[in-house]
Amino acid sequence: MTPFRFEHVFRAHSVDELFAAYFDDAHQAEQDRVLEIASREILERTELSRVCRVTPRRQLPGFVQALLHGPLHYVETVTWRRDRDELAIELRPSLSRVQISVTYGLEQVGPRAIRRRYAGAVSVDIALVGGRLERGIVADLAQSLPRAAGCTQAWLDRIPLSVAARA
């Protein structure tokens, strides 16, 4: 198991403003373009959760691709824990024996500053290559999370507070 923790401070008025952006379909589509997501299919949605099947454009290296049956995809389950201002995120890649668990927490740290904490662990239960794959996944997160944050900040800067808060 390989733990990770990434933080980013957004210019936003409230935690609710960021959660509204997170669950906004137009924002999600924009972020998927930035992160090179080929498709996102919503499998289930409630007021406090969302389950999606996500297929990235990028694929795994050849030696890992041989372990898959078809293109890489993952099922993303997001549960909003409103009382804690956080999301619990579980990612289940099509590559079996891989698990990614994340807590996405938000906290107000200033009058117009919200800190996002994206922390969790990657576990790959594949002999000989598990640790290497875990480190590769964490390295990919280290590259993609700043791009996602930039997209979200641009969204927050463009969308009036009243619209973002209603979403």
N, CA, C and O of each residue as an XYZ file, in Angstrom:
668
protein
N       0.841     -1.174      0.000
C       0.000      0.000      0.000
C       0.891      1.244      0.000
O       1.867      1.331      0.745
N       0.525      2.207     -0.860
C       1.268      3.459     -0.957
C       0.339      4.618     -0.617
O      -0.623      4.876     -1.340
N       0.623      5.327      0.492
C      -0.218      6.472      0.851
C       0.151      7.700      0.028
O       1.243      7.784     -0.534
N      -0.776      8.650     -0.034
C      -0.520      9.921     -0.715
C      -1.324     11.012     -0.036
O      -2.306     10.755      0.659
N      -0.876     12.238     -0.258
C      -1.590     13.420      0.257
C      -1.210     14.610     -0.615
O      -0.032     14.917     -0.796
N      -2.226     15.267     -1.146
C      -2.018     16.458     -1.965
C      -2.956     17.540     -1.454
O      -4.105     17.263     -1.109
N      -2.465     18.771     -1.407
C      -3.289     19.885     -0.956
C      -3.253     21.007     -1.979
O      -2.278     21.180     -2.711
N      -4.334     21.759     -2.010
C      -4.437     22.917     -2.895
C      -5.363     23.921     -2.220
O      -6.350     23.530     -1.596
N      -5.055     25.206     -2.337
C      -5.934     26.242     -1.805
C      -6.612     26.941     -2.980
O      -5.956     27.467     -3.878
N      -7.939     26.930     -2.948
C      -8.751     27.581     -3.978
C      -9.178     28.960     -3.516
O      -9.386     29.203     -2.327
N      -9.305     29.862     -4.486
C      -9.942     31.156     -4.225
C     -11.448     30.922     -4.379
O     -11.971     30.837     -5.491
N     -12.116     30.822     -3.254
C     -13.558     30.602     -3.260
C     -14.130     31.178     -1.983
O     -13.422     31.335     -0.989
N     -15.420     31.493     -2.013
C     -16.065     32.101     -0.856
C     -16.416     31.089      0.226
O     -16.401     31.411      1.414
N     -16.736     29.857     -0.190
C     -17.196     28.894      0.808
C     -16.914     27.467      0.336
O     -16.678     27.209     -0.844
N     -16.950     26.574      1.286
C     -16.836     25.144      1.000
C     -17.986     24.718      0.085
O     -17.790     23.918     -0.829
N     -19.183     25.251      0.333
C     -20.350     24.892     -0.481
C     -20.146     25.247     -1.948
O     -20.619     24.534     -2.834
N     -19.445     26.344     -2.207
C     -19.175     26.765     -3.582
C     -18.331     25.699     -4.307
O     -18.574     25.399     -5.476
N     -17.356     25.142     -3.612
C     -16.522     24.105     -4.225
C     -17.287     22.795     -4.416
O     -17.144     22.137     -5.446
N     -18.097     22.416     -3.428
C     -18.895     21.204     -3.588
C     -19.889     21.360     -4.741
O     -20.131     20.411     -5.487
N     -20.463     22.556     -4.887
C     -21.376     22.805     -6.004
C     -20.656     22.598     -7.334
O     -21.208     21.994     -8.253
N     -19.427     23.096     -7.436
C     -18.651     22.895     -8.667
C     -18.364     21.417     -8.883
O     -18.464     20.919    -10.004
N     -18.006     20.714     -7.813
C     -17.654     19.291     -7.934
C     -18.803     18.487     -8.527
O     -18.577     17.582     -9.330
N     -20.031     18.809     -8.141
C     -21.180     18.040     -8.605
C     -21.883     18.653     -9.812
O     -22.934     18.162    -10.224
N     -21.325     19.711    -10.384
C     -21.904     20.351    -11.561
C     -21.505     19.575    -12.819
O     -20.318     19.363    -13.067
N     -22.486     19.156    -13.605
C     -22.205     18.341    -14.795
C     -21.345     19.080    -15.826
O     -20.464     18.476    -16.437
N     -21.589     20.363    -16.021
C     -20.791     21.124    -17.000
C     -19.344     21.244    -16.533
O     -18.420     21.116    -17.336
N     -19.145     21.488    -15.247
C     -17.782     21.538    -14.715
C     -17.107     20.184    -14.869
O     -15.942     20.108    -15.259
N     -17.843     19.106    -14.560
C     -17.271     17.759    -14.673
C     -16.840     17.475    -16.108
O     -15.776     16.901    -16.338
N     -17.661     17.873    -17.067
C     -17.323     17.655    -18.483
C     -16.073     18.440    -18.864
O     -15.214     17.933    -19.585
N     -15.969     19.674    -18.382
C     -14.784     20.493    -18.665
C     -13.540     19.864    -18.038
O     -12.485     19.796    -18.669
N     -13.671     19.412    -16.811
C     -12.535     18.784    -16.133
C     -12.145     17.475    -16.825
O     -10.959     17.168    -16.940
N     -13.126     16.710    -17.281
C     -12.820     15.471    -18.001
C     -12.025     15.751    -19.276
O     -11.131     14.980    -19.626
N     -12.341     16.850    -19.976
C     -11.563     17.209    -21.177
C     -10.118     17.514    -20.795
O      -9.187     17.051    -21.453
N      -9.935     18.292    -19.730
C      -8.590     18.664    -19.278
C      -7.797     17.425    -18.860
O      -6.594     17.344    -19.106
N      -8.465     16.469    -18.234
C      -7.788     15.272    -17.723
C      -7.771     14.125    -18.725
O      -7.360     13.014    -18.389
N      -8.212     14.383    -19.950
C      -8.187     13.391    -21.020
C      -9.016     12.149    -20.682
O      -8.560     11.017    -20.841
N     -10.236     12.388    -20.214
C     -11.183     11.308    -19.961
C     -11.993     11.111    -21.237
O     -12.638     12.043    -21.718
N     -11.961      9.907    -21.780
C     -12.671      9.626    -23.028
C     -14.175      9.554    -22.797
O     -14.956     10.047    -23.611
N     -14.585      8.939    -21.686
C     -16.020      8.851    -21.406
C     -16.263      8.705    -19.920
O     -15.440      8.171    -19.177
N     -17.421      9.199    -19.511
C     -17.885      9.089    -18.124
C     -19.364      8.741    -18.200
O     -20.171      9.530    -18.693
N     -19.709      7.579    -17.718
C     -21.096      7.126    -17.711
C     -21.587      7.101    -16.261
O     -21.014      6.413    -15.417
N     -22.643      7.851    -15.983
C     -23.205      7.858    -14.634
C     -24.052      6.602    -14.475
O     -25.027      6.395    -15.198
N     -23.662      5.775    -13.519
C     -24.369      4.517    -13.266
C     -25.449      4.688    -12.207
O     -26.472      4.004    -12.226
N     -25.205      5.608    -11.288
C     -26.152      5.834    -10.188
C     -25.894      7.219     -9.615
O     -24.747      7.653     -9.512
N     -26.967      7.909     -9.244
C     -26.812      9.233     -8.642
C     -27.920      9.455     -7.625
O     -29.096      9.221     -7.900
N     -27.519      9.911     -6.448
C     -28.466     10.344     -5.428
C     -28.018     11.734     -4.986
O     -27.060     12.283     -5.531
N     -28.700     12.295     -4.011
C     -28.314     13.625     -3.521
C     -26.918     13.615     -2.907
O     -26.203     14.614     -2.980
N     -26.522     12.490     -2.299
C     -25.250     12.424     -1.590
C     -24.229     11.480     -2.204
O     -23.162     11.279     -1.624
N     -24.522     10.898     -3.354
C     -23.541      9.986     -3.946
C     -23.656      9.955     -5.462
O     -24.667     10.338     -6.050
N     -22.573      9.483     -6.067
C     -22.529      9.339     -7.522
C     -21.604      8.175     -7.837
O     -20.515      8.067     -7.274
N     -22.042      7.310     -8.736
C     -21.220      6.195     -9.203
C     -21.089      6.338    -10.716
O     -22.088      6.421    -11.430
N     -19.830      6.366    -11.200
C     -19.567      6.546    -12.629
C     -18.615      5.469    -13.127
O     -17.766      4.975    -12.385
N     -18.772      5.120    -14.384
C     -17.784      4.293    -15.087
C     -16.989      5.251    -15.950
O     -17.544      5.903    -16.834
N     -15.687      5.340    -15.701
C     -14.823      6.328    -16.336
C     -13.769      5.615    -17.181
O     -13.113      4.680    -16.720
N     -13.619      6.070    -18.419
C     -12.608      5.508    -19.318
C     -11.646      6.613    -19.732
O     -12.035      7.544    -20.438
N     -10.389      6.516    -19.295
C      -9.407      7.538    -19.695
C      -8.917      7.295    -21.123
O      -8.971      6.172    -21.626
N      -8.441      8.358    -21.765
C      -7.836      8.205    -23.103
C      -6.493      7.484    -22.991
O      -6.155      6.644    -23.824
N      -5.735      7.825    -21.950
C      -4.427      7.200    -21.747
C      -4.622      5.759    -21.301
O      -5.560      5.443    -20.569
N      -3.752      4.919    -21.737
C      -3.815      3.519    -21.345
C      -2.531      3.139    -20.611
O      -1.556      3.891    -20.597
N      -2.553      1.993    -20.021
C      -1.414      1.516    -19.240
C      -0.297      1.006    -20.138
O      -0.531      0.695    -21.306
N       0.929      0.917    -19.596
C       2.041      0.345    -20.371
C       1.714     -1.091    -20.807
O       0.895     -1.767    -20.183
N       2.351     -1.534    -21.862
C       2.087     -2.840    -22.460
C       2.126     -4.007    -21.495
O       1.265     -4.884    -21.554
N       3.120     -4.034    -20.597
C       3.223     -5.181    -19.697
C       2.030     -5.251    -18.740
O       1.661     -6.334    -18.287
N       1.433     -4.107    -18.436
C       0.253     -4.094    -17.569
C      -1.003     -4.338    -18.390
O      -1.928     -5.009    -17.933
N      -1.037     -3.797    -19.591
C      -2.192     -3.951    -20.479
C      -2.513     -5.426    -20.706
O      -3.674     -5.788    -20.894
N      -1.485     -6.279    -20.687
C      -1.695     -7.711    -20.885
C      -2.557     -8.325    -19.772
O      -3.152     -9.385    -19.961
N      -2.622     -7.659    -18.615
C      -3.424     -8.171    -17.500
C      -4.897     -7.778    -17.606
O      -5.729     -8.270    -16.843
N      -5.216     -6.895    -18.546
C      -6.581     -6.405    -18.707
C      -7.338     -7.195    -19.758
O      -6.751     -7.840    -20.627
N      -8.631     -7.129    -19.657
C      -9.510     -7.673    -20.686
C     -10.245     -6.483    -21.298
O     -11.344     -6.141    -20.862
N      -9.651     -5.863    -22.290
C     -10.234     -4.669    -22.893
C      -9.560     -3.410    -22.385
O      -8.579     -3.481    -21.644
N     -10.085     -2.254    -22.781
C      -9.461     -0.992    -22.395
C      -9.606     -0.717    -20.896
O     -10.555     -1.165    -20.253
N      -8.650      0.021    -20.366
C      -8.680      0.409    -18.962
C      -9.890      1.297    -18.701
O     -10.172      2.214    -19.473
N     -10.586      1.030    -17.640
C     -11.627      1.911    -17.125
C     -11.669      1.726    -15.612
O     -11.022      0.827    -15.074
N     -12.415      2.558    -14.944
C     -12.579      2.370    -13.508
C     -13.969      2.819    -13.095
O     -14.599      3.654    -13.746
N     -14.426      2.243    -11.999
C     -15.691      2.659    -11.405
C     -15.351      3.559    -10.234
O     -14.616      3.176     -9.323
N     -15.902      4.767    -10.277
C     -15.651      5.786     -9.265
C     -16.921      5.950     -8.431
O     -17.979      6.299     -8.955
N     -16.803      5.697     -7.141
C     -17.923      5.892     -6.218
C     -17.583      7.051     -5.297
O     -16.577      7.024     -4.588
N     -18.432      8.065     -5.319
C     -18.223      9.264     -4.512
C     -19.399      9.402     -3.548
O     -20.557      9.423     -3.965
N     -19.087      9.495     -2.257
C     -20.112      9.698     -1.231
C     -19.803     10.981     -0.486
O     -18.716     11.143      0.068
N     -20.761     11.887     -0.477
C     -20.601     13.176      0.173
C     -20.941     13.039      1.646
O     -22.059     12.666      2.000
N     -19.978     13.340      2.503
C     -20.186     13.354      3.953
C     -20.338     14.823      4.361
O     -19.383     15.461      4.804
N     -21.532     15.331      4.206
C     -21.781     16.762      4.435
C     -21.356     17.221      5.822
O     -20.796     18.307      5.972
N     -21.618     16.401      6.838
C     -21.310     16.799      8.203
C     -19.812     16.990      8.440
O     -19.414     17.654      9.398
N     -18.978     16.407      7.565
C     -17.518     16.525      7.702
C     -16.885     17.377      6.601
O     -15.665     17.537      6.571
N     -17.701     17.923      5.698
C     -17.194     18.689      4.550
C     -16.168     17.883      3.760
O     -15.085     18.373      3.439
N     -16.533     16.625      3.449
C     -15.610     15.788      2.684
C     -16.363     14.803      1.801
O     -17.550     14.531      1.981
N     -15.618     14.292      0.854
C     -16.094     13.233     -0.026
C     -15.264     11.990      0.236
O     -14.046     12.069      0.396
N     -15.919     10.853      0.278
C     -15.212      9.572      0.307
C     -15.252      9.056     -1.127
O     -16.324      8.917     -1.715
N     -14.081      8.775     -1.682
C     -13.986      8.357     -3.078
C     -13.305      6.996     -3.139
O     -12.226      6.799     -2.581
N     -13.947      6.075     -3.819
C     -13.368      4.749     -4.063
C     -13.244      4.574     -5.569
O     -14.210      4.764     -6.308
N     -12.049      4.210     -6.016
C     -11.794      3.949     -7.433
C     -11.458      2.478     -7.585
O     -10.562      1.960     -6.919
N     -12.180      1.819     -8.460
C     -11.964      0.396     -8.723
C     -11.617      0.223    -10.201
O     -12.510      0.107    -11.042
N     -10.317      0.207    -10.518
C      -9.910      0.025    -11.919
C     -10.285     -1.367    -12.444
O     -10.458     -2.317    -11.681
N     -10.402     -1.450    -13.766
C     -10.709     -2.730    -14.403
C      -9.576     -3.724    -14.227
O      -9.768     -4.929    -14.391
N      -8.405     -3.227    -13.896
C      -7.289     -4.098    -13.545
C      -7.578     -4.626    -12.145
O      -7.462     -3.888    -11.166
N      -7.949     -5.882    -12.047
C      -8.344     -6.426    -10.752
C      -7.191     -6.350     -9.756
O      -6.025     -6.237    -10.135
N      -7.536     -6.414     -8.517
C      -6.583     -6.355     -7.404
C      -5.933     -4.981     -7.240
O      -4.843     -4.859     -6.681
N      -6.625     -3.944     -7.740
C      -6.170     -2.571     -7.546
C      -7.289     -1.817     -6.831
O      -8.459     -1.908     -7.202
N      -6.906     -1.080     -5.811
C      -7.881     -0.298     -5.056
C      -7.268      1.053     -4.733
O      -6.114      1.145     -4.316
N      -8.063      2.104     -4.934
C      -7.643      3.455     -4.590
C      -8.747      4.046     -3.717
O      -9.900      4.147     -4.135
N      -8.374      4.430     -2.505
C      -9.321      5.040     -1.559
C      -8.846      6.449     -1.246
O      -7.671      6.673     -0.955
N      -9.780      7.397     -1.309
C      -9.431      8.803     -1.159
C     -10.428      9.491     -0.227
O     -11.619      9.181     -0.227
N      -9.920     10.417      0.554
C     -10.771     11.373      1.250
C     -10.463     12.740      0.655
O      -9.317     13.190      0.649
N     -11.507     13.388      0.157
C     -11.414     14.718     -0.446
C     -12.059     15.660      0.557
O     -13.284     15.764      0.624
N     -11.225     16.351      1.341
C     -11.754     17.223      2.387
C     -11.553     18.678      2.053
O     -10.559     19.055      1.432
N     -12.507     19.500      2.471
C     -12.430     20.941      2.255
C     -12.552     21.656      3.586
O     -13.331     21.261      4.453
N     -11.758     22.728      3.736
C     -11.882     23.541      4.942
C     -11.594     24.990      4.610
O     -10.685     25.303      3.840
N     -12.383     25.867      5.204
C     -12.190     27.306      5.036
C     -10.948     27.699      5.820
O     -10.873     27.451      7.024
N      -9.966     28.314      5.149
C      -8.727     28.713      5.820
C      -8.501     30.223      5.746
O      -7.479     30.727      6.212
N      -9.449     30.932      5.162
C      -9.355     32.387      5.053
C     -10.651     32.926      4.502
O     -11.553     32.155      4.176
N     -10.764     34.267      4.388
C     -12.021     34.850      3.915
C     -12.402     34.403      2.503
O     -13.588     34.309      2.187
N     -11.445     34.134      1.679
C     -11.717     33.656      0.318
C     -10.695     32.575     -0.023
O     -10.083     32.586     -1.091
N     -10.527     31.643      0.912
C      -9.536     30.579      0.739
C     -10.083     29.268      1.307
O     -10.417     29.167      2.487
N     -10.163     28.278      0.429
C     -10.635     26.946      0.809
C      -9.516     25.957      0.497
O      -9.060     25.862     -0.643
N      -9.079     25.226      1.513
C      -8.035     24.211      1.313
C      -8.698     22.873      0.979
O      -9.596     22.403      1.677
N      -8.215     22.278     -0.123
C      -8.634     20.932     -0.487
C      -7.524     19.985     -0.069
O      -6.357     20.197     -0.400
N      -7.890     18.945      0.655
C      -6.958     17.883      1.028
C      -7.433     16.620      0.307
O      -8.555     16.157      0.514
N      -6.573     16.079     -0.530
C      -6.865     14.875     -1.301
C      -5.883     13.824     -0.799
O      -4.727     13.797     -1.221
N      -6.343     12.962      0.099
C      -5.431     12.028      0.761
C      -6.013     10.628      0.733
O      -7.228     10.440      0.798
N      -5.137      9.661      0.637
C      -5.607      8.284      0.621
C      -4.468      7.310      0.409
O      -3.322      7.564      0.778
N      -4.817      6.190     -0.196
C      -3.824      5.140     -0.429
C      -4.182      4.356     -1.682
O      -5.347      4.221     -2.054
N      -3.138      3.846     -2.315
C      -3.267      2.975     -3.483
C      -2.756      1.609     -3.076
O      -1.692      1.487     -2.468
N      -3.517      0.583     -3.413
C      -3.097     -0.776     -3.118
C      -3.198     -1.612     -4.390
O      -4.258     -1.688     -5.012
N      -2.091     -2.233     -4.766
C      -2.048     -3.115     -5.941
C      -1.526     -4.466     -5.473
O      -0.363     -4.596     -5.092
N      -2.376     -5.444     -5.505
C      -2.030     -6.780     -5.029
C      -1.628     -7.671     -6.211
O      -2.320     -8.630     -6.551
N      -0.493     -7.326     -6.824
C       0.051     -8.103     -7.934
C       1.530     -8.331     -7.640
O       2.306     -7.380     -7.539
N       1.905     -9.572     -7.505
C       3.289     -9.912     -7.161
C       4.271     -9.296     -8.158
O       3.991     -9.204     -9.353
N       5.387     -8.890     -7.657
C       6.531     -8.350     -8.389
C       6.336     -6.938     -8.935
O       7.296     -6.168     -8.955
N       5.143     -6.569     -9.375
C       4.949     -5.242     -9.978
C       4.020     -4.337     -9.172
O       3.825     -3.178     -9.539
N       3.445     -4.846     -8.081
C       2.472     -4.071     -7.309
C       3.007     -2.732     -6.826
O       2.372     -1.696     -7.029
N       4.170     -2.747     -6.189
C       4.744     -1.504     -5.677
C       5.045     -0.512     -6.786
O       4.822      0.690     -6.636
N       5.552     -1.021     -7.897
C       5.869     -0.151     -9.043
C       4.592      0.491     -9.594
O       4.586      1.677     -9.923
N       3.515     -0.289     -9.693
C       2.248      0.257    -10.174
C       1.674      1.276     -9.189
O       1.148      2.308     -9.606
N       1.771      0.997     -7.894
C       1.299      1.946     -6.886
C       2.016      3.288     -7.028
O       1.375      4.339     -7.041
N       3.336      3.251     -7.134
C       4.110      4.482     -7.286
C       3.740      5.206     -8.583
O       3.694      6.436     -8.613
N       3.478      4.458     -9.647
C       3.075      5.056    -10.915
C       1.722      5.747    -10.812
O       1.532      6.820    -11.383
N       0.784      5.148    -10.095
C      -0.538      5.747     -9.910
C      -0.420      7.029     -9.096
O      -1.038      8.038     -9.436
N       0.375      7.000     -8.018
C       0.561      8.203     -7.200
C       1.252      9.300     -8.026
O       0.895     10.472     -7.906
N       2.223      8.942     -8.850
C       2.882      9.927     -9.716
C       1.886     10.534    -10.701
O       1.950     11.729    -10.990
N       0.966      9.717    -11.218
C      -0.062     10.220    -12.127
C      -0.988     11.193    -11.394
O      -1.366     12.226    -11.946
N      -1.349     10.867    -10.160
C      -2.165     11.793     -9.360
C      -1.435     13.116     -9.144
O      -2.045     14.183     -9.205
N      -0.135     13.045     -8.892
C       0.660     14.251     -8.664
C       0.656     15.160     -9.892
O       0.794     16.375     -9.757
N       0.501     14.595    -11.075
C       0.438     15.391    -12.302
C      -0.981     15.849    -12.621
O      -1.178     16.977    -13.073
N      -1.968     14.990    -12.391
C      -3.334     15.318    -12.800
C      -4.073     16.224    -11.812
O      -4.897     17.036    -12.232
N      -3.800     16.104    -10.517
C      -4.527     16.929     -9.544
C      -4.285     18.429     -9.712
O      -5.240     19.195     -9.582
N      -3.063     18.894     -9.993
C      -2.896     20.331    -10.249
C      -3.660     20.786    -11.501
O      -4.183     21.900    -11.528
N      -3.729     19.947    -12.525
C      -4.505     20.295    -13.728
C      -5.983     20.386    -13.388
O      -6.671     21.304    -13.833
N      -6.475     19.432    -12.599
C      -7.879     19.456    -12.179
C      -8.156     20.700    -11.334
O      -9.191     21.345    -11.502
N      -7.239     21.039    -10.430
C      -7.413     22.223     -9.588
C      -7.434     23.492    -10.435
O      -8.234     24.391    -10.178
N      -6.573     23.574    -11.429
C      -6.557     24.728    -12.324
C      -7.870     24.874    -13.066
O      -8.380     25.983    -13.225
N      -8.416     23.764    -13.520
C      -9.701     23.767    -14.209
C     -10.801     24.246    -13.268
O     -11.631     25.075    -13.642
N     -10.801     23.722    -12.051
C     -11.817     24.118    -11.076
C     -11.693     25.596    -10.725
O     -12.702     26.293    -10.625
N     -10.450     26.088    -10.535
C     -10.277     27.508    -10.214
C     -10.772     28.380    -11.351
O     -11.429     29.393    -11.112
N     -10.465     28.002    -12.585
C     -10.949     28.769    -13.742
C     -12.476     28.777    -13.760
O     -13.090     29.802    -14.057
N     -13.081     27.648    -13.444
C     -14.540     27.539    -13.382
C     -15.087     28.488    -12.304
O     -16.024     29.246    -12.553
N     -14.495     28.437    -11.117
C     -14.957     29.296    -10.023
C     -14.789     30.773    -10.365
O     -15.627     31.595     -9.994
N     -13.712     31.113    -11.067
C     -13.465     32.502    -11.444
C     -14.467     32.996    -12.489
O     -14.787     34.184    -12.529
N     -14.961     32.088    -13.336
C     -15.886     32.433    -14.420
C     -17.345     32.457    -13.989
O     -18.123     33.295    -14.446
N     -17.705     31.548    -13.121
C     -19.108     31.362    -12.771
C     -19.449     32.248    -11.572
O     -18.773     32.174    -10.546
N     -20.473     33.074    -11.680
C     -20.851     33.910    -10.536
C     -21.201     33.045     -9.313
O     -21.727     31.940     -9.445
N     -20.900     33.570     -8.140
C     -21.137     32.841     -6.893
C     -22.570     32.329     -6.810
O     -22.791     31.187     -6.405
N     -23.534     33.140     -7.182
C     -24.934     32.722     -7.051
C     -25.233     31.493     -7.901
O     -26.014     30.638     -7.486
N     -24.627     31.386     -9.085
C     -24.837     30.216     -9.945
C     -24.140     29.001     -9.359
O     -24.739     27.928     -9.280
N     -22.871     29.148     -8.940
C     -22.114     28.027     -8.396
C     -22.770     27.498     -7.121
O     -22.804     26.286     -6.904
N     -23.284     28.378     -6.287
C     -23.874     27.944     -5.012
C     -25.190     27.217     -5.201
O     -25.570     26.414     -4.349
N     -25.908     27.475     -6.307
C     -27.185     26.809     -6.569
C     -27.020     25.449     -7.180
O     -27.925     24.620     -7.082
N     -25.878     25.185     -7.819
C     -25.699     23.939     -8.586
C     -25.829     22.716     -7.705
O     -25.707     21.591     -8.190
